Short mmCIF file of C-alpha atoms in Angstrom, two decimals:
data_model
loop_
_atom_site.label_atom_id
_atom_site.label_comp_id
_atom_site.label_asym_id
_atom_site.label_seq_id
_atom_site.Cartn_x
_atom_site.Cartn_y
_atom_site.Cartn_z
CA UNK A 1 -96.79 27.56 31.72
CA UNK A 2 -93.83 25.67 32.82
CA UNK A 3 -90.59 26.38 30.92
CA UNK A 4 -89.42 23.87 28.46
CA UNK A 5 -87.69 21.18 30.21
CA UNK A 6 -84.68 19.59 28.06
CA UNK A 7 -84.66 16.39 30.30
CA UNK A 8 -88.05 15.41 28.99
CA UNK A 9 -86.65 14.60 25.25
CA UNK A 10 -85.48 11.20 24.60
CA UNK A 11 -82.89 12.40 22.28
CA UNK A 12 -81.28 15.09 24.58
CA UNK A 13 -81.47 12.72 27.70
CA UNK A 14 -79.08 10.59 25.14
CA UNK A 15 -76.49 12.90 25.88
CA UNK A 16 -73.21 13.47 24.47
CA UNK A 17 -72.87 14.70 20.84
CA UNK A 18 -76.24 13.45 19.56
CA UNK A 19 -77.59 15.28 21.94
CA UNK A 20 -75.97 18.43 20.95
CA UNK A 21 -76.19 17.85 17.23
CA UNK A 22 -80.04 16.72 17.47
CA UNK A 23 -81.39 19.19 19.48
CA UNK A 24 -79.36 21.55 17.66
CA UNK A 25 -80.95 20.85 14.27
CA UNK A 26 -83.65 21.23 16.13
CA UNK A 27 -83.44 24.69 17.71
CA UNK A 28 -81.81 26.20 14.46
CA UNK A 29 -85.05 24.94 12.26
CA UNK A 30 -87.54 26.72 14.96
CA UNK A 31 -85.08 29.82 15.02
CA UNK A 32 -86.38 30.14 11.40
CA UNK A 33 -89.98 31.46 12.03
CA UNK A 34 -92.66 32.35 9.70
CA UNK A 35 -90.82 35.95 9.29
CA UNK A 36 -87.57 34.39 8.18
CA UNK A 37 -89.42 32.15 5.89
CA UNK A 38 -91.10 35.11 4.53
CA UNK A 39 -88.46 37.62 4.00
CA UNK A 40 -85.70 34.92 3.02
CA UNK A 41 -87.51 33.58 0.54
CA UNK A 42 -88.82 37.46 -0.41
CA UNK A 43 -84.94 38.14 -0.27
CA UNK A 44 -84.02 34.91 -3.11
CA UNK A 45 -87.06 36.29 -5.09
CA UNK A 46 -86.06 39.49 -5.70
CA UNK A 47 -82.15 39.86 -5.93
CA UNK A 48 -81.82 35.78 -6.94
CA UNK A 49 -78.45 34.40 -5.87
CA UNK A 50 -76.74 37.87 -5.78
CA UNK A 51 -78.07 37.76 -2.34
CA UNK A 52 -76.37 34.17 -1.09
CA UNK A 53 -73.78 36.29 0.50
CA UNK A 54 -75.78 37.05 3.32
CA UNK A 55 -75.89 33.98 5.10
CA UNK A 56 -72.31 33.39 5.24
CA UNK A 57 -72.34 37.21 6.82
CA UNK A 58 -74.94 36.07 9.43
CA UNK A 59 -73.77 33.48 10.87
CA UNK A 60 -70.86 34.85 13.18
CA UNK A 61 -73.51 37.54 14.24
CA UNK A 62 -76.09 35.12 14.72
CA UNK A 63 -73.63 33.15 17.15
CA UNK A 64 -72.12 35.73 18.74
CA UNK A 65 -75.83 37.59 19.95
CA UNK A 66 -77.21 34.50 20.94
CA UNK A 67 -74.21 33.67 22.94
CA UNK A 68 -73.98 36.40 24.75
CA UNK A 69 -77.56 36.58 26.21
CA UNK A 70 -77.21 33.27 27.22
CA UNK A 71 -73.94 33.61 29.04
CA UNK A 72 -75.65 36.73 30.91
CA UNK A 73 -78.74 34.78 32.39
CA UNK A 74 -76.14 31.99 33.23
CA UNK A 75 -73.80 34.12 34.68
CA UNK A 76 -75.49 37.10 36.95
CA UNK A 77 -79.02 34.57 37.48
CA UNK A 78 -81.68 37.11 35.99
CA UNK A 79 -82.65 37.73 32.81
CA UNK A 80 -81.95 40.55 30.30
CA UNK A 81 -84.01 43.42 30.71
CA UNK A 82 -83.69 42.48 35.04
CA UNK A 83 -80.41 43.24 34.38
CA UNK A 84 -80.42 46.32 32.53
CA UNK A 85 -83.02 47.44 34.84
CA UNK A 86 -80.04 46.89 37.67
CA UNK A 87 -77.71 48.44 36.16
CA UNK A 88 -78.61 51.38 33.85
CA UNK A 89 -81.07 54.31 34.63
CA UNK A 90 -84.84 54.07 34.14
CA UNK A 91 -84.26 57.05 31.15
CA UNK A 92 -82.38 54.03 29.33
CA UNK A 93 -83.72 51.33 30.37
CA UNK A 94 -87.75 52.56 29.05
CA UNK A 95 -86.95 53.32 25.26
CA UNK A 96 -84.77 50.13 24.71
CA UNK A 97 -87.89 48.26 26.60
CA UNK A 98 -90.76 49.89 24.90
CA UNK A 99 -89.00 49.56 21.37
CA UNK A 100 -88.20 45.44 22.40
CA UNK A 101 -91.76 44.84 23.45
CA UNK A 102 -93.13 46.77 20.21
CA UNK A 103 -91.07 44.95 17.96
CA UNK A 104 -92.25 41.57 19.55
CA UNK A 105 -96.05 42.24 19.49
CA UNK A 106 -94.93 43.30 15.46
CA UNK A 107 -93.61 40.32 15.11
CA UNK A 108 -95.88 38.11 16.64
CA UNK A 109 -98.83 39.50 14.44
CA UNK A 110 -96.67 39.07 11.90
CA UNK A 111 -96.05 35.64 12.55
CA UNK A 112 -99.72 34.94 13.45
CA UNK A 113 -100.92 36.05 9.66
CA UNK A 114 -98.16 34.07 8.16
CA UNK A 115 -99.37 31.19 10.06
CA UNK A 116 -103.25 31.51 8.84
CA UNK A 117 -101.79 32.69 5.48
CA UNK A 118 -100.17 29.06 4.89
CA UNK A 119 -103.12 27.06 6.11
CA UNK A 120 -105.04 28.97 4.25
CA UNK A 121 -103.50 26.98 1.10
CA UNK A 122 -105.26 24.30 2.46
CA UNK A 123 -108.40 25.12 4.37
CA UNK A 124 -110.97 27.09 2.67
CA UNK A 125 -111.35 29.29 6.10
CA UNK A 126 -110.90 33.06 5.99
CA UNK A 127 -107.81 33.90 7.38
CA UNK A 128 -108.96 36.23 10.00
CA UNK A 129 -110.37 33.08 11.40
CA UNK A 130 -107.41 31.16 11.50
CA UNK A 131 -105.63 33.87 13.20
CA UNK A 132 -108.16 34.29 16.12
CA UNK A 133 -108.34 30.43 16.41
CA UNK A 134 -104.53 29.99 16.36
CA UNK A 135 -103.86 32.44 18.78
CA UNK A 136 -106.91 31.00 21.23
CA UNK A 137 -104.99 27.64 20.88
CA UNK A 138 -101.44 28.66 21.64
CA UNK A 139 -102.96 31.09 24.87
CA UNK A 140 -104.19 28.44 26.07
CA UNK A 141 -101.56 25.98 26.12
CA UNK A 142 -99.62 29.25 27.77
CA UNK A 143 -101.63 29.91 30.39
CA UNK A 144 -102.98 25.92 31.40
CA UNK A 145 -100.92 23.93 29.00
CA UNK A 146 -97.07 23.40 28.79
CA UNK A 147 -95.05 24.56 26.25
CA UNK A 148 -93.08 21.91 26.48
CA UNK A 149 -95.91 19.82 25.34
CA UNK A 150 -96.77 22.32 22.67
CA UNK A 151 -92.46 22.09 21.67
CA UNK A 152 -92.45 18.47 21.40
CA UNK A 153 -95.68 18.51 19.08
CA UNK A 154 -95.14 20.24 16.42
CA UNK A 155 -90.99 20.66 16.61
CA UNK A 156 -90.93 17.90 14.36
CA UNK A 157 -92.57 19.92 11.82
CA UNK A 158 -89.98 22.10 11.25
CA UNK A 159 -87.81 19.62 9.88
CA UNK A 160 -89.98 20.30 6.75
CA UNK A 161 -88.03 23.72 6.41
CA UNK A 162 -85.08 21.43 5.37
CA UNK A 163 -87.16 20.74 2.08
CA UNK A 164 -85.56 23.59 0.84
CA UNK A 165 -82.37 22.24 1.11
CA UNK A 166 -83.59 19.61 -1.80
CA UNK A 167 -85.72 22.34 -3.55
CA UNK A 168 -82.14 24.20 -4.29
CA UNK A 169 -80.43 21.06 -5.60
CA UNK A 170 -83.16 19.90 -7.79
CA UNK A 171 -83.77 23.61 -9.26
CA UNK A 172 -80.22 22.95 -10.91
CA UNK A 173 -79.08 26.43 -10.50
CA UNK A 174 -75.52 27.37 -11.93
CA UNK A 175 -73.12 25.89 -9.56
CA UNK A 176 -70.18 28.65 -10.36
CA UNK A 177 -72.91 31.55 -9.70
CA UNK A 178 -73.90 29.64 -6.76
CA UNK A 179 -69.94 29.70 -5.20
CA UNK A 180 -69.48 33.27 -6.33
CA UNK A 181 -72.40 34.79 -4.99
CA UNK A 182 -71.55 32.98 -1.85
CA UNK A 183 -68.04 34.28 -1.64
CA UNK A 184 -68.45 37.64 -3.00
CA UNK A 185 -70.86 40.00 -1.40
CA UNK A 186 -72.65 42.23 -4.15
CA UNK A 187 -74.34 45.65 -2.30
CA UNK A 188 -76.84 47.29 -4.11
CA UNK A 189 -77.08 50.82 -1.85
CA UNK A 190 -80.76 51.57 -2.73
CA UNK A 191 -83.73 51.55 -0.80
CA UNK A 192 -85.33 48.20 -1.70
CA UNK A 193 -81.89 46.47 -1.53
CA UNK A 194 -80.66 47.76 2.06
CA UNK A 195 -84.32 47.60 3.48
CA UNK A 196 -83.72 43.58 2.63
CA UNK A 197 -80.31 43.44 4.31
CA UNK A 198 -81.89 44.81 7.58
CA UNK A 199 -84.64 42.77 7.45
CA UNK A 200 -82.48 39.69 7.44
CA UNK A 201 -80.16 41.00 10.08
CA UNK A 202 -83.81 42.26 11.87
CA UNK A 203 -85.12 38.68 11.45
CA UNK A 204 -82.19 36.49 12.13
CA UNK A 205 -80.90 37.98 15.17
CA UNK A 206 -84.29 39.49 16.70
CA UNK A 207 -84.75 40.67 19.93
CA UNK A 208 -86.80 38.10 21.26
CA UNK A 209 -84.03 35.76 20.90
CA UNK A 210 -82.31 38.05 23.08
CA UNK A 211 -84.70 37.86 25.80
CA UNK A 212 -85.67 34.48 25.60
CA UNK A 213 -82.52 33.09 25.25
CA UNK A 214 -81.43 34.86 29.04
CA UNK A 215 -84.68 33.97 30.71
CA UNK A 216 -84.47 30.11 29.93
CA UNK A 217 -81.07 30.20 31.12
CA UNK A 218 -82.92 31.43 34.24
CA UNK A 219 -85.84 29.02 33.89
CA UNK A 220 -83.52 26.37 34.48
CA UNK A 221 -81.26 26.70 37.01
CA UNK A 222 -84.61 27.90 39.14
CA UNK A 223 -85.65 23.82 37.66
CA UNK A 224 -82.54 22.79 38.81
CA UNK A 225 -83.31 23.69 42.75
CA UNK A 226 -81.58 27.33 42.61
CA UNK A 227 -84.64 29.41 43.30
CA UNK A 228 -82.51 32.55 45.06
CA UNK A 229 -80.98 35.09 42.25
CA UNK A 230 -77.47 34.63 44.63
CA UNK A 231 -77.68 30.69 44.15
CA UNK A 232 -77.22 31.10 40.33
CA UNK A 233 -74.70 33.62 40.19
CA UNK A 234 -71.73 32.62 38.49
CA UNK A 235 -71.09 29.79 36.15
CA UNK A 236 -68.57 27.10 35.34
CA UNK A 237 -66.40 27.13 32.63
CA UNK A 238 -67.88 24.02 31.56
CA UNK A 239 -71.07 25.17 31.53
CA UNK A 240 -70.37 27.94 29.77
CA UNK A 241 -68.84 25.66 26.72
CA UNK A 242 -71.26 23.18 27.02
CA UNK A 243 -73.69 27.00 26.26
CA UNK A 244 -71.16 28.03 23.11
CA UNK A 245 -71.10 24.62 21.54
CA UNK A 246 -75.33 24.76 21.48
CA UNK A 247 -75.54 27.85 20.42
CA UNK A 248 -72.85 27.30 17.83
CA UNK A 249 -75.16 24.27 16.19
CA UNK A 250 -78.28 25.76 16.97
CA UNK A 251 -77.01 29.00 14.53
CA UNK A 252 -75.69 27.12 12.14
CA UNK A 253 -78.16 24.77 11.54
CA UNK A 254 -80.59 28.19 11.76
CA UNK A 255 -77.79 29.36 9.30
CA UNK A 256 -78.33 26.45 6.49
CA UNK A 257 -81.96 27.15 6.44
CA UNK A 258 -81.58 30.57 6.32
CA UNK A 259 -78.73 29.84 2.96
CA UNK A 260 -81.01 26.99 1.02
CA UNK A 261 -84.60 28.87 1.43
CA UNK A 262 -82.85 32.16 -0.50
CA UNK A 263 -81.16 29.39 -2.80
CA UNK A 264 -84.41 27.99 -3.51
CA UNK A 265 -86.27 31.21 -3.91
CA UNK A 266 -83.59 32.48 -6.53
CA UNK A 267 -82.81 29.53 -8.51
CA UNK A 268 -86.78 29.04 -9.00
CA UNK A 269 -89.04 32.01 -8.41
CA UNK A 270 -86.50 34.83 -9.31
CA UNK A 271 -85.30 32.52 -12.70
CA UNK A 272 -89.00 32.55 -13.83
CA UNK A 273 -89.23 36.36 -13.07
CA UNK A 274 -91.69 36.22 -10.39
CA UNK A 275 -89.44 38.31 -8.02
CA UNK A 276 -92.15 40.17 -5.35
CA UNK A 277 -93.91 37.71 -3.43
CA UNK A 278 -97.29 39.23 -2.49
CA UNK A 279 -99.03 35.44 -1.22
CA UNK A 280 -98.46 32.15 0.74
CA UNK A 281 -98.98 30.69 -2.57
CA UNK A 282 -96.25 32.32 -4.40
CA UNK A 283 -93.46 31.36 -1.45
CA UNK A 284 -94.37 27.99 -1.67
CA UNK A 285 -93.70 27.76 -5.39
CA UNK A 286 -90.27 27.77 -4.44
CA UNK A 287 -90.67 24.31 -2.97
CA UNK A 288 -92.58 23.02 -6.66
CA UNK A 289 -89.15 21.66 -7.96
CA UNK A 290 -89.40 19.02 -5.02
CA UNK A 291 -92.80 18.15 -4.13
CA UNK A 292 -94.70 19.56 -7.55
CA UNK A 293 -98.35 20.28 -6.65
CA UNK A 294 -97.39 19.55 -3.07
CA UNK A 295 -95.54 22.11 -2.77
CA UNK A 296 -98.49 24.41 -0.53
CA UNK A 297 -98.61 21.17 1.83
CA UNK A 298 -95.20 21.11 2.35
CA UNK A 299 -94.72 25.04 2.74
CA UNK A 300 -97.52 25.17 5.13
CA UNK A 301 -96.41 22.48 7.15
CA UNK A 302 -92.94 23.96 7.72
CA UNK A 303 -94.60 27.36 8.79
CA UNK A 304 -97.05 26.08 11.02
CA UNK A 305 -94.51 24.12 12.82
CA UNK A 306 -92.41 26.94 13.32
CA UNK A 307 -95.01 29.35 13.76
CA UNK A 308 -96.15 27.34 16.81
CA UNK A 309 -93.00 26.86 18.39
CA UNK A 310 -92.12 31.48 18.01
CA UNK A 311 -95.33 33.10 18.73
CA UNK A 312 -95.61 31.62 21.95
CA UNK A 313 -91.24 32.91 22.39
CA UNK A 314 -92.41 36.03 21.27
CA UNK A 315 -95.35 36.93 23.14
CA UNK A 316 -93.43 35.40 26.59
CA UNK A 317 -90.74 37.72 25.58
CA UNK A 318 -92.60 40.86 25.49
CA UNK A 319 -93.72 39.92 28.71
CA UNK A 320 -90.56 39.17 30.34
CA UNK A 321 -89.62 42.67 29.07
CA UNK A 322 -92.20 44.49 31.05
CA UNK A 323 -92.39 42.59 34.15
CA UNK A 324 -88.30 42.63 34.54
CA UNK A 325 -88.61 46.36 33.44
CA UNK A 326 -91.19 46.81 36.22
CA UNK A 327 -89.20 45.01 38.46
CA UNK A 328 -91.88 42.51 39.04
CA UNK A 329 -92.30 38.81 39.30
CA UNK A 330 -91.78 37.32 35.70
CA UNK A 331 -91.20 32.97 35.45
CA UNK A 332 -92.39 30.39 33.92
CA UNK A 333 -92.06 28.26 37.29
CA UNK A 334 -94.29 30.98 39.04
CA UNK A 335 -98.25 30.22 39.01
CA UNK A 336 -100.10 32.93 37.42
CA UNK A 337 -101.41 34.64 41.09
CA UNK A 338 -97.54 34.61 41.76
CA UNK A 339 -96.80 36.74 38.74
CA UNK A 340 -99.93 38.16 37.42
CA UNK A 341 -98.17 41.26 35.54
CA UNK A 342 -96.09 38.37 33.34
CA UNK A 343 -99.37 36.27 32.83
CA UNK A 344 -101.44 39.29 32.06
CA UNK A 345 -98.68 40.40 29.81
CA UNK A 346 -98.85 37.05 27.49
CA UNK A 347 -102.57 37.47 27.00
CA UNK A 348 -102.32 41.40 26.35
CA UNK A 349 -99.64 40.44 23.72
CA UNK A 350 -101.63 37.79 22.13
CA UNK A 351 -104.84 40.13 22.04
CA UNK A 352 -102.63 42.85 20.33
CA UNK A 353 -101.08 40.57 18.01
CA UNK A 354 -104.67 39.37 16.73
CA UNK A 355 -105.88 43.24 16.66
CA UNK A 356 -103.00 43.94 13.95
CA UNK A 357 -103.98 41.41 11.26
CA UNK A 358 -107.12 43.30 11.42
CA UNK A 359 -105.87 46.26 10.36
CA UNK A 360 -105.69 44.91 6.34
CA UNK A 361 -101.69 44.45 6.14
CA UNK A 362 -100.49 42.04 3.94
CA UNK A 363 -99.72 38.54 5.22
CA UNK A 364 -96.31 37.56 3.20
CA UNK A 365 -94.97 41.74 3.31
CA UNK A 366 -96.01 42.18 7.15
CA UNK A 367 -93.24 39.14 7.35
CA UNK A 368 -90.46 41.35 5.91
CA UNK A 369 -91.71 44.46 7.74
CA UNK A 370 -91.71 43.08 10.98
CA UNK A 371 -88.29 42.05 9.83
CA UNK A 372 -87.38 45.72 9.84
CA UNK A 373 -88.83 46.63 13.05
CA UNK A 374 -86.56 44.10 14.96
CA UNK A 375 -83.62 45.49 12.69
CA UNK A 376 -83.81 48.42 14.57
CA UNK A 377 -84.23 47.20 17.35
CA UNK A 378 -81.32 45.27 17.34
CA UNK A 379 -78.38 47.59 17.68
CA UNK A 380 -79.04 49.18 20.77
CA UNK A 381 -80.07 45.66 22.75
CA UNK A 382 -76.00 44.42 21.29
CA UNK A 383 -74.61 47.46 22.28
CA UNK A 384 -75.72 47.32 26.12
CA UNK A 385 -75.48 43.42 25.85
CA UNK A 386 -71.69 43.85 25.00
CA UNK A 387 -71.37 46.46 27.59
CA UNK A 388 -72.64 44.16 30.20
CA UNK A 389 -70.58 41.33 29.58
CA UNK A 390 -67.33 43.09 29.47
CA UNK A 391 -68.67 44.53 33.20
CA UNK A 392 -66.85 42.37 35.53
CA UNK A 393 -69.44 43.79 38.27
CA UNK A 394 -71.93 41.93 36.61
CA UNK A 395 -69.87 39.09 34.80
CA UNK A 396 -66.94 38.38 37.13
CA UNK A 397 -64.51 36.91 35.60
CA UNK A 398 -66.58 35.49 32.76
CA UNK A 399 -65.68 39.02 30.69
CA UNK A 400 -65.69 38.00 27.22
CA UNK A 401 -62.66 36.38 25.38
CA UNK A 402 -61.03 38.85 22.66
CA UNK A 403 -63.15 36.80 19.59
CA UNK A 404 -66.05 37.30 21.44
CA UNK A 405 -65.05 40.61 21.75
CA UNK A 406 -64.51 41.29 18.18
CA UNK A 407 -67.21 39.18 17.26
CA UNK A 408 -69.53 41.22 18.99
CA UNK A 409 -68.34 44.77 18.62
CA UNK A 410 -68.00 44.13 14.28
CA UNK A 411 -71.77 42.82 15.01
CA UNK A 412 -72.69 46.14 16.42
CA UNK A 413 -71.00 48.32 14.73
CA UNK A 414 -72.68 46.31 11.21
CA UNK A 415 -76.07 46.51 12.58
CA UNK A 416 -76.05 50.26 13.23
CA UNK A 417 -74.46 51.13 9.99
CA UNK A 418 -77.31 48.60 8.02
CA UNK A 419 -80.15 50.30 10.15
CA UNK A 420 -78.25 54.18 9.33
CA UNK A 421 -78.05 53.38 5.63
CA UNK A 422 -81.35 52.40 5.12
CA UNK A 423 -82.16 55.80 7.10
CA UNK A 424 -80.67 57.83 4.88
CA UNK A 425 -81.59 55.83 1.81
CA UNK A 426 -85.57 57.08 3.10
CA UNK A 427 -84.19 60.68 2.34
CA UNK A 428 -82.65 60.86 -0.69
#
């Protein structure tokens, strides 16, 4: 499966800012995956606009996370968890990859019943159907397709998600609400209420991202003609800011979504007191104020079309995990007999991913849960992340700036007191 190739799109060979701001919108709307629909809009439907604040919150995390595992594939020329595996012991380096891979294959089965959830709205076929038959199709344009091919179908798709945006405005919600539960953050410090923070936090700055953000950094320089690890070490300045200004519109395009899907869910579902959404059906009712009884099309449309474009991220990343925390072979430029743990690893995923919606979770609350997993997950990846790129014997003298710095360490510290607080809200 060749890694996706930028060049290829009309709009990004373009260049200049509409490159940057198209391919941005782009990359923010997949960020938002069935799990984010699902626990955003779960989010809106039970706290209503009380729970605006969070995107606002996000954002500089969301930046800052994504940033930084891109700058470390550009800089030291491998990706994450080949990195760790350099420079921390094997007793470290295990857990955090064992807990990263779970938390993908979570998420990915997560992702996969959201996916045959929502077309379930519109094909009378039993779900467990759709799952096995989505997963067959997106294995196979893995392992003999391109995933660029598979990015440039259905990317458009996502641009559906942005319905919300119009669902919120034509819901008419209560525009001084609106601006004060934007502005003011309202903490409810129960179990139900922080399990939904770090499920946002889980689901907006996953690990995956982590992983798959370092190894396309990787993918293409190797594109690029620098196949040796010491021909892509370093990076330019330049490239570096030409990195921070996509990431930057990538998140906050990812950001908006994230803001107008809660909006939506709020100002409709929670209004009308439905505020614990147990179906596909129910989280597309957010969507009724703009397209009526079109409303499943339109939800299932946007979730497919993200759905497409993350399972595939997420089962590659569980397998870059293993085979860089293996020290073996792991590329999308290598054929399958020239990494055969990282190819194996993809269809092991997959198969795991399908075995978990058989286990009778769920669709719509597995997306929230899986949420959770990655919230957990999350602290310890930023915590060695931020370590590494303050190392100059792994960064040069590409250390982090001092808002980077404080970005990143207020990001850390946030995550591990969401994920402790919801810890202790288990026990008392």
């Amino acid at each position: 499966m060749p890694a996706p190739n930028t060049e290829d799109d009309p709009i990004v060979a373009e260049g200049g800012l509409f490159r940057a701001v198209g391919t941005g919108i782009i990359t923010g709307a997949a960020d938002d995956d069935p799990s984010a629909i699902g626990t955003y809009a779960s989010a809106g439907a039970k706290f209503g606009l009380s729970f605006l604040w969070i995107a606002p919150v996000l954002l500089p995390m969301m930046y800052v996370v994504v940033y930084l595992s891109a700058k470390l594939g550009r800089v030291y020329g491998k990706g994450l968890f080949a990195i760790i595996r350099d420079r921390y012991p094997r007793w470290l380096l295990y857990p955090v990859m064992i807990g990263a891979i779970i938390g993908n294959v979570i998420e990915a089965a997560a992702n996969l019943g959201g996916i045959a959830a929502s077309l379930n709205l519109l094909l009378p076929i039993p779900i467990s159907l759709i799952v096995i038959a989505v997963s067959i199709s997106v294995l196979a344009f893995q392992m003999w397709g391109s995933y660029a091919l598979l990015r440039n179908i259905f990317k458009w798709l996502t641009l559906a998600l942005f319905a919300y945006v119009a669902a919120a405005f034509m819901a008419k919600p209560n525009l001084g609400e609106v601006v004060r539960s934007t502005l003011v953050p309202h903490v409810e410090f129960n179990r139900d209420f922080l399990s939904m923070i770090v499920a946002c936090i889980g689901t907006s700055l996953s690990a995956y991202i982590y992983t798959w953000q370092s190894n396309q950094e990787v993918e293409d320089q190797i594109q690029e003609g620098k196949r040796t690890v010491a021909e892509r070490r370093d990076a330019s300045e330049r490239e570096l800011d030409r990195t921070r200004r996509d990431v930057l519109i990538g998140m906050a395009f990812s950001n908006l979504i994230l803001y107008f899907i809660i909006l939506a869910a709020g100002a409709t579902l929670h209004a009308s007191g439905n505020i614990e959404i147990e179906t596909a059906a129910q989280a597309a009712a957010a969507l009724e104020p703009l397209a009526g009884e079109g409303a499943k099309i339109l939800f299932a449309i946007g979730v497919v079309g993200v759905g497409f474009l993350a399972v595939p991220v997420m089962t590659t990343g569980a397998a870059y995990d293993l085979a860089q925390g293996l020290g073996r072979p792991s590329s999308l430029n290598a054929r399958p007999s020239e990494a055969p743990l990282f190819y194996l690893s993809i269809t092991a995923v997959t198969v795991l991913a399908v075995l978990l919606n058989f286990l009778g979770f769920n669709p719509m609350k597995a997306l929230v849960w899986s949420g959770i997993v990655q919230g957990f997950s999350v602290p310890p990846l930023l915590l060695i992340m931020m370590l590494l790129t303050n190392d100059t014997s792994v960064i040069g003298g590409r250390a982090n700036s001092r808002v980077t710095n404080t970005l990143g360490w207020i990001t850390t510290v946030v995550t591990f007191a969401a994920t402790a607080c919801l810890v202790v809200s288990w026990f008392t």
